[in-house]
mmCIF file of C-alpha atoms in Angstrom:
data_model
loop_
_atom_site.group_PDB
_atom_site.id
_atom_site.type_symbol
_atom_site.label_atom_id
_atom_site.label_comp_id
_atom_site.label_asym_id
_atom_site.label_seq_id
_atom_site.Cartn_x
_atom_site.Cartn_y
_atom_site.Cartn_z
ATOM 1 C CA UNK A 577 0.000 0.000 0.000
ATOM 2 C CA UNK A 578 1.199 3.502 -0.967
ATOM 3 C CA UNK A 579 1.865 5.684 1.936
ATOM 4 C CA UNK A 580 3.405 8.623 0.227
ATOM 5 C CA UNK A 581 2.529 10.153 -3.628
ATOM 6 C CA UNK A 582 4.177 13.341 -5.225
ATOM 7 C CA UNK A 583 2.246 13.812 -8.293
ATOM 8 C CA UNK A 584 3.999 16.263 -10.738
ATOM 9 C CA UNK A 585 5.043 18.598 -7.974
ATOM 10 C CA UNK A 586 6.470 21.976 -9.363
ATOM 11 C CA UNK A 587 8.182 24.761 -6.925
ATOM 12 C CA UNK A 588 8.712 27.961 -7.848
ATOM 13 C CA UNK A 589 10.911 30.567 -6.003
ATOM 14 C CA UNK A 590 10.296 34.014 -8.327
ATOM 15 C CA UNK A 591 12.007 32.714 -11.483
ATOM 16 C CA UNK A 592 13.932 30.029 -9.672
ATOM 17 C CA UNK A 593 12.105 26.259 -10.729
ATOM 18 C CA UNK A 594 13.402 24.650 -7.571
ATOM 19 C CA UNK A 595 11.532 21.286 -7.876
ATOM 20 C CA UNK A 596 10.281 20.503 -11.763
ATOM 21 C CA UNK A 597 7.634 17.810 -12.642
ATOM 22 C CA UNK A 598 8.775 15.894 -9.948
ATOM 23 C CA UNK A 599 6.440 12.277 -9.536
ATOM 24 C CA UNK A 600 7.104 9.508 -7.117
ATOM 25 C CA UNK A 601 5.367 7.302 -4.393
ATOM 26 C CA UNK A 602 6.441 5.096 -1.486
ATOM 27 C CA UNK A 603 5.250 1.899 -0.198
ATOM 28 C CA UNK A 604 4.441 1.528 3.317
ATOM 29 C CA UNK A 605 8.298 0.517 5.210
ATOM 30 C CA UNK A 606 9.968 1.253 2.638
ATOM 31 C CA UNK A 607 13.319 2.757 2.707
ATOM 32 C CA UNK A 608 14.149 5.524 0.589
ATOM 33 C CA UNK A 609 17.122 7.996 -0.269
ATOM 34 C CA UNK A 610 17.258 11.106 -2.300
ATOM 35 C CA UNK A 611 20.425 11.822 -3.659
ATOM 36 C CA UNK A 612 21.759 14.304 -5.867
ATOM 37 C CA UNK A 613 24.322 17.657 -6.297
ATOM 38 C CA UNK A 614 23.507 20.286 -3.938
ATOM 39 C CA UNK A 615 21.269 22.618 -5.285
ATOM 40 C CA UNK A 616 19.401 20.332 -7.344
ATOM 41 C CA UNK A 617 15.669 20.728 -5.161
ATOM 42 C CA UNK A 618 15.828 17.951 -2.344
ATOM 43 C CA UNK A 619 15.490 19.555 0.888
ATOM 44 C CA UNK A 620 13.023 22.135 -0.994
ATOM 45 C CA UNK A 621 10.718 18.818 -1.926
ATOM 46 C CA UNK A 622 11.305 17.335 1.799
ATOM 47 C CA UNK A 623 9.890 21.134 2.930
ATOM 48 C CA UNK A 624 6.706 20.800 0.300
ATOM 49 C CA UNK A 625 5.956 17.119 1.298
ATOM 50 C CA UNK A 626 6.431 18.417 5.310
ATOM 51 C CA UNK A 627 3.807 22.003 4.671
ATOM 52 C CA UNK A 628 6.652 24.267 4.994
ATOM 53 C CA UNK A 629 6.322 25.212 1.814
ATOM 54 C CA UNK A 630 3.342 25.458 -0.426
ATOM 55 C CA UNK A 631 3.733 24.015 -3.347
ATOM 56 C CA UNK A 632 3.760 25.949 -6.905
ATOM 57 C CA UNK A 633 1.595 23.236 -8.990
ATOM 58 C CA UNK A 634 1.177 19.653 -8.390
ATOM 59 C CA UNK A 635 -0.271 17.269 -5.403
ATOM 60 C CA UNK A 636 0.940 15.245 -2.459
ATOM 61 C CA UNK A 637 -0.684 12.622 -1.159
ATOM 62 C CA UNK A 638 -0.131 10.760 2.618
ATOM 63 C CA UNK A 639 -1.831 8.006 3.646
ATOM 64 C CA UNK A 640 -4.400 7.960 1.391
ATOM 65 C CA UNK A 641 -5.113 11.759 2.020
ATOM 66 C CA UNK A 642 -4.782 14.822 0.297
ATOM 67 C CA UNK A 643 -2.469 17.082 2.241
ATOM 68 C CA UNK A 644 -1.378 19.478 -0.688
ATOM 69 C CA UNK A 645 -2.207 23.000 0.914
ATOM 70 C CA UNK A 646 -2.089 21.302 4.431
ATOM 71 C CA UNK A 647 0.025 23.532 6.583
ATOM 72 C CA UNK A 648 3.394 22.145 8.610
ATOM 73 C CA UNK A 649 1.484 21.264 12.419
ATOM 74 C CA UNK A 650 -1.490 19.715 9.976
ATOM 75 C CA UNK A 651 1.135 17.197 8.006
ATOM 76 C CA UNK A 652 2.636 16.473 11.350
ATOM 77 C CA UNK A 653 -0.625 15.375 13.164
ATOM 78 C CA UNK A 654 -1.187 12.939 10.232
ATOM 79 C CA UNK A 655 2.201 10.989 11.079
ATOM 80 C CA UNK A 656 4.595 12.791 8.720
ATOM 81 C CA UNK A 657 7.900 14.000 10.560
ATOM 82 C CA UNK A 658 10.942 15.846 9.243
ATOM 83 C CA UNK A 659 14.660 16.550 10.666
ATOM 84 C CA UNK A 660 16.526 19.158 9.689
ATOM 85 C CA UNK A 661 20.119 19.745 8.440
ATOM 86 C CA UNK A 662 21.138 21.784 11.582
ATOM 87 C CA UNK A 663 19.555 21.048 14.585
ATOM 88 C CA UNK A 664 18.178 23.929 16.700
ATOM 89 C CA UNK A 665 17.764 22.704 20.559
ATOM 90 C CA UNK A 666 14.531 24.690 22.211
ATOM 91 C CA UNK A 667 16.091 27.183 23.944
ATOM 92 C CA UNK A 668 17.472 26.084 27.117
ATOM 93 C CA UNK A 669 16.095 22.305 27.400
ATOM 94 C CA UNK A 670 17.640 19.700 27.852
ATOM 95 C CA UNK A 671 17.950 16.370 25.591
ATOM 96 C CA UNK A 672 14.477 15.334 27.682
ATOM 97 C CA UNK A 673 13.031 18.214 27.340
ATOM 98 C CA UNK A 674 13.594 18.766 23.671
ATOM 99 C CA UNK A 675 12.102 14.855 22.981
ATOM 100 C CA UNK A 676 9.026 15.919 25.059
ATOM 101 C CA UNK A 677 8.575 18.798 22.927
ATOM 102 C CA UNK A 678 7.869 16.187 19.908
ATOM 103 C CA UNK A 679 5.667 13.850 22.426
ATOM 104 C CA UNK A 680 3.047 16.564 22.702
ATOM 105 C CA UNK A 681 2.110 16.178 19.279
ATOM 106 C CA UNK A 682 0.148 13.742 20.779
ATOM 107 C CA UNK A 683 -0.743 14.399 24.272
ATOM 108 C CA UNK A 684 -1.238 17.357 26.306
ATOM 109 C CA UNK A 685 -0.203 15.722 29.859
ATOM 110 C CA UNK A 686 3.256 16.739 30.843
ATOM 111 C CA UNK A 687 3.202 13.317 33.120
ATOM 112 C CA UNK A 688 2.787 11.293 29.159
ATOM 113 C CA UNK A 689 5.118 13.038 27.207
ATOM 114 C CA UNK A 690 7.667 12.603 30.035
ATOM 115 C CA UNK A 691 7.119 8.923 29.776
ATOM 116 C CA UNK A 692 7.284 8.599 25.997
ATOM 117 C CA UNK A 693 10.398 10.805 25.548
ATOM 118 C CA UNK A 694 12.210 8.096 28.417
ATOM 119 C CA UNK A 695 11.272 5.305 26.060
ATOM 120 C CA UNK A 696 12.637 7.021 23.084
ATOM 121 C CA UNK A 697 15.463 7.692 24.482
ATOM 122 C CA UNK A 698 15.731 4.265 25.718
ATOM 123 C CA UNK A 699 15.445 3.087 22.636
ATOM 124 C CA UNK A 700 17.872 4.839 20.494
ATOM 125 C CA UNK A 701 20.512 4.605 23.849
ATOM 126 C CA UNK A 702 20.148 7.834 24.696
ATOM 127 C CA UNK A 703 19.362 7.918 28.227
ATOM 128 C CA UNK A 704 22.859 8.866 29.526
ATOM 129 C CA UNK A 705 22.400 12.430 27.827
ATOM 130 C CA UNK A 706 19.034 13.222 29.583
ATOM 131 C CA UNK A 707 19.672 15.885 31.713
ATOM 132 C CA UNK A 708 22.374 17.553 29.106
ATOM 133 C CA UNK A 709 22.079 20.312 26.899
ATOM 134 C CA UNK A 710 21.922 19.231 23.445
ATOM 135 C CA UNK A 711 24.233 22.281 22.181
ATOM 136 C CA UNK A 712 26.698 20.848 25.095
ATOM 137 C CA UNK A 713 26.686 17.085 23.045
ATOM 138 C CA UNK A 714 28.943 16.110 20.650
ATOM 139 C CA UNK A 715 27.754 16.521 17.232
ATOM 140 C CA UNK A 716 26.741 12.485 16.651
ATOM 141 C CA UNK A 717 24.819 12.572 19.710
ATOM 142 C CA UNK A 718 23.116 15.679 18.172
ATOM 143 C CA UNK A 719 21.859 13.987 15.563
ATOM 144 C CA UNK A 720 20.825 11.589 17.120
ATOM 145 C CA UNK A 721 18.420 13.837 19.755
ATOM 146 C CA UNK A 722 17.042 15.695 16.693
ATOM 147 C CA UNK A 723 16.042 11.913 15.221
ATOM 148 C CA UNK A 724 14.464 11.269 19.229
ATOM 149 C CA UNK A 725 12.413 14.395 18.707
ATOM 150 C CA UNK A 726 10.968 13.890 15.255
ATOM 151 C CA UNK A 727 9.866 10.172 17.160
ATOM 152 C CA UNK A 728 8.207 11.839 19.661
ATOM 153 C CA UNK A 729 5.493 13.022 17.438
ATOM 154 C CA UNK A 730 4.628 8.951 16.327
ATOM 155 C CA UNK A 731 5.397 9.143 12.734
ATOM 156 C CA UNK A 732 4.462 7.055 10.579
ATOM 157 C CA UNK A 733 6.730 8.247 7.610
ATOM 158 C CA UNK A 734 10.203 9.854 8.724
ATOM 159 C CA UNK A 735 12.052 12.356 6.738
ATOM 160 C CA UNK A 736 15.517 12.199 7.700
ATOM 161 C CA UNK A 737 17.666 15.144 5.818
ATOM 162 C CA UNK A 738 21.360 14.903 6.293
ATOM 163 C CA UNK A 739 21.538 13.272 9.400
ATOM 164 C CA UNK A 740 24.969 11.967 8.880
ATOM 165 C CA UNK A 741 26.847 15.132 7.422
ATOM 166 C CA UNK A 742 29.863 15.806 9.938
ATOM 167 C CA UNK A 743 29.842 12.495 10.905
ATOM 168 C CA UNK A 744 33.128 10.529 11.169
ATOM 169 C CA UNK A 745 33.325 6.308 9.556
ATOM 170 C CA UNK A 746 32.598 5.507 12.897
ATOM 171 C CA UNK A 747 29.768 7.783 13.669
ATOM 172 C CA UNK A 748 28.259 7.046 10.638
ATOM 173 C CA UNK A 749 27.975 3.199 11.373
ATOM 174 C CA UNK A 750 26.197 4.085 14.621
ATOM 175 C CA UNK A 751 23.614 6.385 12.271
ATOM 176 C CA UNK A 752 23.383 3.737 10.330
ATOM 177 C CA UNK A 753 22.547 1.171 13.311
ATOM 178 C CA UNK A 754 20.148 3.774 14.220
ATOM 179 C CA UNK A 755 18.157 4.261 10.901
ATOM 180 C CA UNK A 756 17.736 0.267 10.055
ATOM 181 C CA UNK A 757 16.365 -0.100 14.113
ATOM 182 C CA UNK A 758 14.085 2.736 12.937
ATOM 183 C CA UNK A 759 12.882 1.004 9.477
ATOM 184 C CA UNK A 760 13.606 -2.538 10.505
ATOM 185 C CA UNK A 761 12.492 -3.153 14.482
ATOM 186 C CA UNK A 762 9.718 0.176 14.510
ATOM 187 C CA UNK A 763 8.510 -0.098 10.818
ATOM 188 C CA UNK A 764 8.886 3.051 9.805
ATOM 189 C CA UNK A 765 8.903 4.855 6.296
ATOM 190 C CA UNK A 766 11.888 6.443 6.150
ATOM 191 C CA UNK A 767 13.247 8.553 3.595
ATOM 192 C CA UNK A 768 16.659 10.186 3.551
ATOM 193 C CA UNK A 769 18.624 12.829 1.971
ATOM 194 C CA UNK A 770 21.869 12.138 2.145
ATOM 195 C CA UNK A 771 25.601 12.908 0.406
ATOM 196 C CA UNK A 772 27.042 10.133 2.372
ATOM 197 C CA UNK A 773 27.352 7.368 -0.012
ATOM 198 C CA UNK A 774 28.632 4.268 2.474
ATOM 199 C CA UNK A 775 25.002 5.063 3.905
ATOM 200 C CA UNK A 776 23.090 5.321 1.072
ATOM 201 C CA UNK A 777 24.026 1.991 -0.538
ATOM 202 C CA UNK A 778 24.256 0.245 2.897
ATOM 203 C CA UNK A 779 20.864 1.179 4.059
ATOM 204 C CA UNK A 780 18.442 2.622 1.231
ATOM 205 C CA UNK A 781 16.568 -0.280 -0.613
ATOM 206 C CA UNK A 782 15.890 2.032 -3.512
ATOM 207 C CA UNK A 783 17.097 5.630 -4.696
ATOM 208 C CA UNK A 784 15.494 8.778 -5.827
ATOM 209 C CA UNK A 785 17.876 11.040 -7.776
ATOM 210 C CA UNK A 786 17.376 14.835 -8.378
ATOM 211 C CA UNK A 787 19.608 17.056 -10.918
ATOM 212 C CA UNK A 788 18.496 21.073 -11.360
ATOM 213 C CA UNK A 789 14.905 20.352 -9.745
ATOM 214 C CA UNK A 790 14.453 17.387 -11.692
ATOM 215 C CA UNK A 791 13.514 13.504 -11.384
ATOM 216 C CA UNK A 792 16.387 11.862 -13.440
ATOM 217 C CA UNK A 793 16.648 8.331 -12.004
ATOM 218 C CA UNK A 794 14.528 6.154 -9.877
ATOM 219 C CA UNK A 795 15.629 2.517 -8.848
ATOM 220 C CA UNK A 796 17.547 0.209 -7.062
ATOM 221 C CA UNK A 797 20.894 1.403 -5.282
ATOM 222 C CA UNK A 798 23.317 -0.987 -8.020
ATOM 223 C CA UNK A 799 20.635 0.115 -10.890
ATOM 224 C CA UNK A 800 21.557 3.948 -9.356
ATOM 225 C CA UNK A 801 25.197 2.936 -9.440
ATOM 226 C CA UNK A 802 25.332 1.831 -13.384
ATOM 227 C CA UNK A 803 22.979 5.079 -14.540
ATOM 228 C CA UNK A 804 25.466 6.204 -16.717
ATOM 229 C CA UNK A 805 23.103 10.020 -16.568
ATOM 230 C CA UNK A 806 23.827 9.757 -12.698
ATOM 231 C CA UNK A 807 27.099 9.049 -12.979
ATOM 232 C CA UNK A 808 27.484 12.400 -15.220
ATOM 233 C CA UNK A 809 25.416 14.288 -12.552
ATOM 234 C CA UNK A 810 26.619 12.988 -9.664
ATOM 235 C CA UNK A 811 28.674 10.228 -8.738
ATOM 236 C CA UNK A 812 31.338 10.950 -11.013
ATOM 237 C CA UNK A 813 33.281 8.298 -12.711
ATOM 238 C CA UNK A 814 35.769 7.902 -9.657
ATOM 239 C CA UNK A 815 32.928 7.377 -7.400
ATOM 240 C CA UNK A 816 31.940 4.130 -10.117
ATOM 241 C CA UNK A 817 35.738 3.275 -10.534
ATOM 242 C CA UNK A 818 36.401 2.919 -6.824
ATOM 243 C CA UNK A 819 33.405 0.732 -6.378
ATOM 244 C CA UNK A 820 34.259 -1.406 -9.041
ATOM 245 C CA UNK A 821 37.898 -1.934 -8.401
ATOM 246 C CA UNK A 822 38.698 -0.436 -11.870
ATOM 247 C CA UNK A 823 40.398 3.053 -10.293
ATOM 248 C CA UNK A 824 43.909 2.753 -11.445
#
């Protein structure tokens, strides 16, 4: 069942096309990246799909629902959570705190949220860094708060953008550990922008690839790979050579 459609989505800044005819859907759990140069529309379609930005022409469609002109808190409420590239703590809170700022998306009782944001952080081994400031963390552990927030609003699809960028080999495998416990052991949609390749092709079952605001490849992460138009755009022919064991 399809839990996520973008139907010919267009997004205009002035003169600037930022996103161009763009068109594709999600199954429910699946696992999806979006790759491509910077500048070529991803985190502007991640901000259309999450109602921070209205969209130009086109229509998205969650869970069998129409949430085109559906404002940010709206999308949320529906099960549709975004991260960001750089994480903003609320104000003075600690890593608690800021989870039980995403819990009361879905309950008003201080008492609840409390609860849920110890279980999230129990889950994604957190619980150490309670009672810290999140600006006082190191910059893995960061991430990883901003991915216990966006949990505490009960998504059903997760938007992850950039959540390894920074991130050292080793920090990365812990992301990594993080996002197939999300997909895997929670069942969550996830898709992810990303520029860290080990990730991408470790974790993504399938890719999404954007060049100038436009679609230009859809498929499987070794389909991806071989797309010789990707390859042009993107990867670059080192990239494909030092996969391949053909660099010289």
């Amino acid at each position: 069942m399809k839990i996520l459609e973008v139907q010919h989505l267009v997004k205009e800044f002035g003169g600037l096309r930022a996103n161009d005819d763009i068109s594709f859907s999600l199954e429910k759990e699946e696992l999806t990246g979006v790759i491509g140069p910077n500048g070529a529309g991803k985190t502007t379609l991640f901000n259309c799909i999450a109602g921070l930005h209205p969209v130009t022409s086109g229509r998205i469609f969650f869970d069998g629902r129409d949430i085109t002109a559906l404002k940010a808190h709206e999308v949320a409420r529906l099960g549709l959570a975004r991260t960001f590239q750089v994480y903003t703590a609320a104000g003075d809170l600690n890593v608690e705190e800021n989870v039980m700022v995403g819990c009361f998306m879905r309950t008003a009782s201080r008492t609840e949220a409390r609860r849920r944001a110890r279980r999230i952080l129990a889950e994604l081994n957190l619980e150490e860094h309670a009672d810290a400031l999140v600006s006082e963390l190191p910059v893995a552990a960061q991430k990883q708060v901003t991915m216990a927030t966006a949990l505490g609003t009960a998504p059903k699809l997760l938007l992850l953008d950039e959540v390894a960028a920074g991130l050292n080999p080793s920090e990365i495998d812990q992301i990594m550990d993080t996002i197939r416990h999300l997909h895997h052991d929670l069942g969550i949609t996830i898709v992810l922008i990303e520029h860290v390749m080990a990730l991408v092709m470790n974790v993504c079952q399938r890719l999404v690839v954007l060049d100038y605001g436009k679609k230009i490849a859809d498929g499987g992460p070794e389909d991806i790979a071989d797309n010789p138009q990707v390859i042009k755009a993107y990867l670059g022919e080192r990239y494909v050579a030092e996969h391949t064991g053909e660099l010289s």
